Short mmCIF file of C-alpha atoms and ligand atoms in Angstrom, two decimals:
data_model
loop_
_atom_site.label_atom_id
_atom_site.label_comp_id
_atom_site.label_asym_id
_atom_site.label_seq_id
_atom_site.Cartn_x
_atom_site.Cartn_y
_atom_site.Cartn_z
CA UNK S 271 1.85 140.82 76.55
CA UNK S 272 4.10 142.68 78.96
CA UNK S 273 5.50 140.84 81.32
CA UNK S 274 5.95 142.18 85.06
CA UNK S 275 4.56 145.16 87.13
CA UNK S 276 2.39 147.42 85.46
CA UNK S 277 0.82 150.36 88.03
CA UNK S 278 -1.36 153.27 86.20
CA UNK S 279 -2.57 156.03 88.07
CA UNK S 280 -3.08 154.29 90.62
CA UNK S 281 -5.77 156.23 93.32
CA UNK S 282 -6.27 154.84 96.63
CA UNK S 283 -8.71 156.42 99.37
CA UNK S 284 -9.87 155.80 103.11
CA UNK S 285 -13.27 156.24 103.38
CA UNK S 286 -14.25 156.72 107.11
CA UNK S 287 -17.71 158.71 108.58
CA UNK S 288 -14.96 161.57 109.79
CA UNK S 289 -14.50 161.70 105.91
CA UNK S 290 -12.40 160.72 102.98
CA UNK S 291 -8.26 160.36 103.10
CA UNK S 292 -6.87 160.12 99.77
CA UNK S 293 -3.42 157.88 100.24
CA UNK S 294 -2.46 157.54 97.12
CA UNK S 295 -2.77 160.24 94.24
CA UNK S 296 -1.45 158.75 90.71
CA UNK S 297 1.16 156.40 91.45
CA UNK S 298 2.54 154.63 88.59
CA UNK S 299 5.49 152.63 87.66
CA UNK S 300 6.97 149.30 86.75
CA UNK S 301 8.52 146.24 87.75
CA UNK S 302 10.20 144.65 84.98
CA UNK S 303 11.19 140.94 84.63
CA UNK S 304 14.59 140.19 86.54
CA UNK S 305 14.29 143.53 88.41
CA UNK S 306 14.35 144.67 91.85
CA UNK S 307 12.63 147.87 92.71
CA UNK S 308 12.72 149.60 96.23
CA UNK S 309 10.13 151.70 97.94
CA UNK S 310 11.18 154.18 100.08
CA UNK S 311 9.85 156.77 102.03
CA UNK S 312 9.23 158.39 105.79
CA UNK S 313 6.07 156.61 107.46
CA UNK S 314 2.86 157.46 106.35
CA UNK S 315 4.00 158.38 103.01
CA UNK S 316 1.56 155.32 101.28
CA UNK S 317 3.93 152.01 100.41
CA UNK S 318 2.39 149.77 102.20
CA UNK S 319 -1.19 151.09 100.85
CA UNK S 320 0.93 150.78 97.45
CA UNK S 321 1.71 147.42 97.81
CA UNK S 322 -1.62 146.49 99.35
CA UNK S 323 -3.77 147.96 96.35
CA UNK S 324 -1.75 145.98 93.98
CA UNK S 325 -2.30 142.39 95.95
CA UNK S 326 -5.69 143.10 96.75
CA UNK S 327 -4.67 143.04 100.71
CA UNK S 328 -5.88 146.09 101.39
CA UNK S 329 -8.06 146.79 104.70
CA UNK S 330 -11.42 147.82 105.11
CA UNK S 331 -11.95 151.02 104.95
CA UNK S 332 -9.19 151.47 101.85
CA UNK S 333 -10.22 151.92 98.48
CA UNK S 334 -8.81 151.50 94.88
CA UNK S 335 -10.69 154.05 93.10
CA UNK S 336 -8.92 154.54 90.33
CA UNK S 337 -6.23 152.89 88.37
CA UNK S 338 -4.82 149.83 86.64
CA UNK S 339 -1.95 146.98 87.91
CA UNK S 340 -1.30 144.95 85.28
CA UNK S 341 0.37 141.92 85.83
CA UNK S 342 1.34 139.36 82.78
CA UNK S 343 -2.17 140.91 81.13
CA UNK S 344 -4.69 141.00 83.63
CA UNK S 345 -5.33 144.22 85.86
CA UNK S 346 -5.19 143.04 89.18
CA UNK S 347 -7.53 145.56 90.66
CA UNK S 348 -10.44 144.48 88.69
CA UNK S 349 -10.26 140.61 89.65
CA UNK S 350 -12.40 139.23 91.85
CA UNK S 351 -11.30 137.61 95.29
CA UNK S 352 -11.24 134.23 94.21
CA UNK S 353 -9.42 134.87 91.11
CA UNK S 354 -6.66 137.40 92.64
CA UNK S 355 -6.55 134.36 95.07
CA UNK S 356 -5.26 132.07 92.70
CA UNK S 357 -2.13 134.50 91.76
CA UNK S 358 -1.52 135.40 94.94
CA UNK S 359 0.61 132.78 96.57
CA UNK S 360 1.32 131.47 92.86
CA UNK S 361 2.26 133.85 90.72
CA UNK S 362 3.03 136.68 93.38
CA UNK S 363 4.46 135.69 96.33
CA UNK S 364 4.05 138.44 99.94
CA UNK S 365 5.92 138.51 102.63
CA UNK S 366 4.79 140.81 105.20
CA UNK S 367 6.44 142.75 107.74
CA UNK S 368 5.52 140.37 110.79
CA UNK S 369 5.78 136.83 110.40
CA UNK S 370 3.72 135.79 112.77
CA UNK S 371 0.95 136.98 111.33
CA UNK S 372 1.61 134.91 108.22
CA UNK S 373 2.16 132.05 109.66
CA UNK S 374 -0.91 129.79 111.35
CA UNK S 375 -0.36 128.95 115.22
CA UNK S 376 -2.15 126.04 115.45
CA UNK S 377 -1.09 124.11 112.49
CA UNK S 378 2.64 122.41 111.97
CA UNK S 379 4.77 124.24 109.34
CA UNK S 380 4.83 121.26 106.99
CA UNK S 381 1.03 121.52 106.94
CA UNK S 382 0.86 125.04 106.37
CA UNK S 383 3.39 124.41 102.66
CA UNK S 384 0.86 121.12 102.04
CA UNK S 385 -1.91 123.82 102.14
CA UNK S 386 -0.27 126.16 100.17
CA UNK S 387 -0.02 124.11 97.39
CA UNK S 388 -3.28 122.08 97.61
CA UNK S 389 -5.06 126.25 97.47
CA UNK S 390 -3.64 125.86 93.96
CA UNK S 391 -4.40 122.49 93.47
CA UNK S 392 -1.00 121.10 93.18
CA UNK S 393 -0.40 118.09 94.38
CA UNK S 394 1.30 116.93 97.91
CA UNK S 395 3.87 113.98 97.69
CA UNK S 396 7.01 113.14 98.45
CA UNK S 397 8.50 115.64 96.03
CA UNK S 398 6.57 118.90 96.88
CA UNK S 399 7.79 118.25 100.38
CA UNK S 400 11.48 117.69 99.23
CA UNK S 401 11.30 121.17 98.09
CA UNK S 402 9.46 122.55 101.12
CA UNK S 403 12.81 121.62 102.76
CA UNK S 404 15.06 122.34 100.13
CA UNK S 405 13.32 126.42 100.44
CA UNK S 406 13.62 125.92 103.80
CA UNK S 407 17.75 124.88 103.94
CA UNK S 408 18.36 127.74 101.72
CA UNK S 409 16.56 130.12 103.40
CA UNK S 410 18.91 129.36 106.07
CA UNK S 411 16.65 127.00 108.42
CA UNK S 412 18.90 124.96 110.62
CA UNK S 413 16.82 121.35 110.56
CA UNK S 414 14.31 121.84 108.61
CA UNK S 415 12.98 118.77 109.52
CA UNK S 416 12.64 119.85 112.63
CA UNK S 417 10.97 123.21 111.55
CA UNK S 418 8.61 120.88 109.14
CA UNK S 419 7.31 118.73 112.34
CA UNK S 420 7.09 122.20 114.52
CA UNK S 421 4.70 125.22 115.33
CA UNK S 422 5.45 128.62 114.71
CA UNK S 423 5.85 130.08 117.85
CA UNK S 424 8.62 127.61 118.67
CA UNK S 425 10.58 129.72 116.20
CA UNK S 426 12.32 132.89 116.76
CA UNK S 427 11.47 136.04 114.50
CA UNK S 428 13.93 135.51 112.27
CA UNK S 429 13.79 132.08 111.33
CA UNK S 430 10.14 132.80 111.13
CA UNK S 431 9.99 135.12 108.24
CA UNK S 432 12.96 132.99 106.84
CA UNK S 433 9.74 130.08 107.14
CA UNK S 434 7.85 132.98 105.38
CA UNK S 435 10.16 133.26 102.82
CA UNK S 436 10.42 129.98 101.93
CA UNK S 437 6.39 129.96 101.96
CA UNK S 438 6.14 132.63 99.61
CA UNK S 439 8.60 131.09 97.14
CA UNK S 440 7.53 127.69 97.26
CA UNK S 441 5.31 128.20 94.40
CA UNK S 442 8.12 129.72 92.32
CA UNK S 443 6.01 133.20 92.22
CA UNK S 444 7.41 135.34 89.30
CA UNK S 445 7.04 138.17 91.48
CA UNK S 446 7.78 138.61 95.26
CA UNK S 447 6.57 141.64 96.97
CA UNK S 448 8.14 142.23 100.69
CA UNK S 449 6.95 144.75 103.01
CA UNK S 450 9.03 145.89 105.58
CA UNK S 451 10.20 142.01 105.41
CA UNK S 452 12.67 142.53 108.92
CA UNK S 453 11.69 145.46 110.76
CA UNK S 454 9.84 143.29 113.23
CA UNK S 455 13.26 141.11 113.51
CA UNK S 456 16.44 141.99 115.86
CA UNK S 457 18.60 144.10 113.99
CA UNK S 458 21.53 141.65 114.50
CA UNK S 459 19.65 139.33 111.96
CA UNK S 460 17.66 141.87 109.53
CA UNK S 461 20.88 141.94 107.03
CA UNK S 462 21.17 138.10 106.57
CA UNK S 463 17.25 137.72 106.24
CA UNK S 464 17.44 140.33 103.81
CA UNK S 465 20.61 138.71 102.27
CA UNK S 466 18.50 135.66 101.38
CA UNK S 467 15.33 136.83 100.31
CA UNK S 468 16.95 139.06 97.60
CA UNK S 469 19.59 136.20 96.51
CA UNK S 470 16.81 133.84 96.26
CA UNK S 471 14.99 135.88 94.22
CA UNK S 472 17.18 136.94 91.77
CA UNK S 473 19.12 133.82 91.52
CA UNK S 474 15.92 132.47 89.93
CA UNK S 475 15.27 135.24 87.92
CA UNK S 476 11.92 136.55 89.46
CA UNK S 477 11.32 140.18 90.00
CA UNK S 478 10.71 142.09 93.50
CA UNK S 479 8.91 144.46 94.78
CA UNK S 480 11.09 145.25 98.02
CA UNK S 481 9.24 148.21 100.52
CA UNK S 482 11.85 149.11 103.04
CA UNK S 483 12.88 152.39 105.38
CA UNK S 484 16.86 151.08 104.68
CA UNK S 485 18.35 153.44 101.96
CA UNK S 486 21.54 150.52 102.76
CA UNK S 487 19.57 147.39 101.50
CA UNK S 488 18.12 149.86 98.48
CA UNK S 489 21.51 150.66 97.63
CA UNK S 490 23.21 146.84 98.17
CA UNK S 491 20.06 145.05 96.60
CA UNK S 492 18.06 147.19 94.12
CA UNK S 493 17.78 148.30 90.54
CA UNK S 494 15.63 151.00 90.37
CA UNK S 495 13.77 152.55 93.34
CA UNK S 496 10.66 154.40 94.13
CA UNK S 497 10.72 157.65 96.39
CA UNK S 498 7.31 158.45 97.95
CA UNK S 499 6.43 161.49 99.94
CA UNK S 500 2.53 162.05 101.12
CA UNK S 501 0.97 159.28 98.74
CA UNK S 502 3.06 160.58 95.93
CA UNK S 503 5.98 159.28 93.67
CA UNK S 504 8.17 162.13 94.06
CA UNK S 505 10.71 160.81 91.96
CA UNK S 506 12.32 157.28 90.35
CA UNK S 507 14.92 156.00 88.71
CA UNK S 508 17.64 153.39 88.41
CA UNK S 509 19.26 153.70 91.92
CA UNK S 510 22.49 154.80 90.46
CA UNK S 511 20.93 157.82 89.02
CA UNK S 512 18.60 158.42 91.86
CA UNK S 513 21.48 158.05 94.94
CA UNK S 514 23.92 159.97 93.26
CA UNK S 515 21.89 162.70 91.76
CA UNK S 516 18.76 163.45 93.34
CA UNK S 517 16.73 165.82 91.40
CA UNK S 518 13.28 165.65 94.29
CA UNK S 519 14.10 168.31 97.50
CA UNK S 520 12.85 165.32 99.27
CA UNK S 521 14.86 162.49 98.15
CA UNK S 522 17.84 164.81 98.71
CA UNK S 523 16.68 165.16 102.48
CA UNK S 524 16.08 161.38 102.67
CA UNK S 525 19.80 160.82 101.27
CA UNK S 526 21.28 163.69 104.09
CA UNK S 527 19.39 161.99 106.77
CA UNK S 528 21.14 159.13 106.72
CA UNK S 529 24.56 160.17 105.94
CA UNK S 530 27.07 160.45 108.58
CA UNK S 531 28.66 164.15 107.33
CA UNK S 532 32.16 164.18 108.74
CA UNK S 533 32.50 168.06 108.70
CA UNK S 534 29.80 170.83 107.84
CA UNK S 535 29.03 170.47 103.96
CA UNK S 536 31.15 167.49 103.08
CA UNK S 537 28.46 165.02 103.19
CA UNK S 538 27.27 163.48 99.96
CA UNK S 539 24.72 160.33 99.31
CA UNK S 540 27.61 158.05 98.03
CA UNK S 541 29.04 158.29 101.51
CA UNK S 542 25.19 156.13 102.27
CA UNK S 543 26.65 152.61 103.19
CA UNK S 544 30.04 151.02 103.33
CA UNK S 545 28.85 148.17 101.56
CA UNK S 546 27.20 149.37 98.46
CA UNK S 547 27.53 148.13 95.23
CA UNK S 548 25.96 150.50 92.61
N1 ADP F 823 -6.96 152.22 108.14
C1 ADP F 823 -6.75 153.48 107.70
N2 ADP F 823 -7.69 154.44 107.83
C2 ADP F 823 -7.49 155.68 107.37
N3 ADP F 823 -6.39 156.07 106.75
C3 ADP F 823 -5.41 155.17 106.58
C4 ADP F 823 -5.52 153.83 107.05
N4 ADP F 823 -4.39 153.17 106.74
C5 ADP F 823 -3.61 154.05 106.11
N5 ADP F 823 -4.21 155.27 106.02
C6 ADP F 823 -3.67 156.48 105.35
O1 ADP F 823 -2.76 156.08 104.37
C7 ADP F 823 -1.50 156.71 104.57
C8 ADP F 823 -0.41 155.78 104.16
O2 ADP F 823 -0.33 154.69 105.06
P1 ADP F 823 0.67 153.48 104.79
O3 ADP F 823 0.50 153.03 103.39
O4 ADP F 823 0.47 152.51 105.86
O5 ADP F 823 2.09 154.21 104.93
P2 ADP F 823 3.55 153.57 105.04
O6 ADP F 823 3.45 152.13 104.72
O7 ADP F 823 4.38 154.35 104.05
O8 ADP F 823 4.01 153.84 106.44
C9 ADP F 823 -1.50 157.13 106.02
O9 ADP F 823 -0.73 158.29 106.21
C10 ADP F 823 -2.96 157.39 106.28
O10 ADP F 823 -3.29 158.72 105.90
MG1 MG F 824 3.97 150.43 105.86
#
């Protein structure tokens, strides 16, 4: 048994009575224990339809037609709701791009991780909620005991999703897929969110599925990384490779966009972000 990501041809359509949009043609690749992978590309171009396929989160009128996930043996597509349900939140923890869609406004944070784990019929003591708040500090939740007795729209957007975080990790998921996890958040915090959800997940040695527009945080945070253009994977690769030597047209127009050239012809993908560490 492999263990991680496994996506096959994976075909993905919108079926609507103005007719049939085909998002995703073929898109395979892996996500191998310990690794972080990146998906990148302009809007529209399918990674949030990828992700959604794979999780079985996928709107009405979307489509898997064709295709295999695998994931620790089982093909996710073909499980049912109920079963997908019991990996999701378990074995594969989401965080979405807005967290206040995630999160329940009616019921108090501590409820929401008691219902978490009773989903998977886990227990609720004194010790699951130790770790609720234990997530919670390290996410970087000042109080959390606070936070724990409060509602989610006492929080701001960023310790929301850091809530989030600490939801979809309380499980200890093996994999954590992210979506856009801080483009709804001020830009003044996205970097420290980001910070923690990758350092929590790779401190414990689960893999990530990371879908992001920021060629910065693929560069700081990721292995390998998927480029997608029009429901296509035009090209991946170990981020090293991929960064420095581009091989799709459009992953070298990605790169250009976002590099500051300091005279005509002089700029270069390496020049991407200050801070990177590949
Ligand atoms: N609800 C929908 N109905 C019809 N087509 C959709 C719908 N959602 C997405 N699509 C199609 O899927 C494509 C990819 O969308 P999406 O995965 O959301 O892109 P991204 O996350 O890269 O911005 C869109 O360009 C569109 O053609
Ligand atoms: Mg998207």
């Amino acid at each position: 048994m492999m263990t991680g990501l496994h996506v096959r041809d994976l075909v993905t359509e919108f079926h609507s009575r103005s007719g049939v949009t085909r998002a995703l043609h073929n898109i395979s690749f892996d996500v191998g224990a310990n690794e972080v992978v990146g998906v990148v590309g302009e809007s529209g171009s399918g990674k949030s339809t990828v992700v959604r396929s794979v999780i079985k989160l996928l709107m009405p009128p979307g489509r898997v037609m064709e295709g295999t996930a695998e994931f620790d043996g089982q093909d996710l597509i073909r499980l049912s709701e109920r079963q997908i349900r019991q990996i999701r939140g378990k074995e594969i923890g989401f965080v979405a791009q807005n967290p206040f869609s995630a999160l329940n406004p009616v019921v108090r944070i501590e409820k929401q991780f008691a219902n978490i784990a009773k989903a998977h019929g886990l227990k609720v003591d004194t010790e699951s909620r130790a770790r609720a708040l234990d997530l919670l500090a390290s996410s970087g939740v000042n109080d959390p005991e606070r936070v724990m007795r409060g509602y989610a729209h006492e929080l701001s957007g960023g310790m929301a999703q850091r809530v989030v975080i600490a939801m979809a990790l309380y499980l200890n998921p093996r994999l954590v897929i992210a979506d856009e996890p801080t483009t709804a958040l001020d830009l003044t915090v996205q970097r420290q969110v980001l910070d923690t959800l990758t350092r929590l997940t790779k401190d414990c040695g689960r893999s990530m599925l990371i879908v992001t527009h920021d060629l910065g945080v693929v560069a700081n945070y990721c292995d390998r990384v998927l480029v997608m253009y029009r429901g296509r994977i035009v090209e991946q690769g170990p981020v090293s490779e991929v960064f420095v030597r581009p091989q799709d047209p459009y992953t070298v127009s990605l790169l250009n966009s976002v590099v500051q050239p300091k005279a005509a012809g002089t700029a270069h993908p390496t020049e991407l972000s200050e801070s990177r560490s590949i």
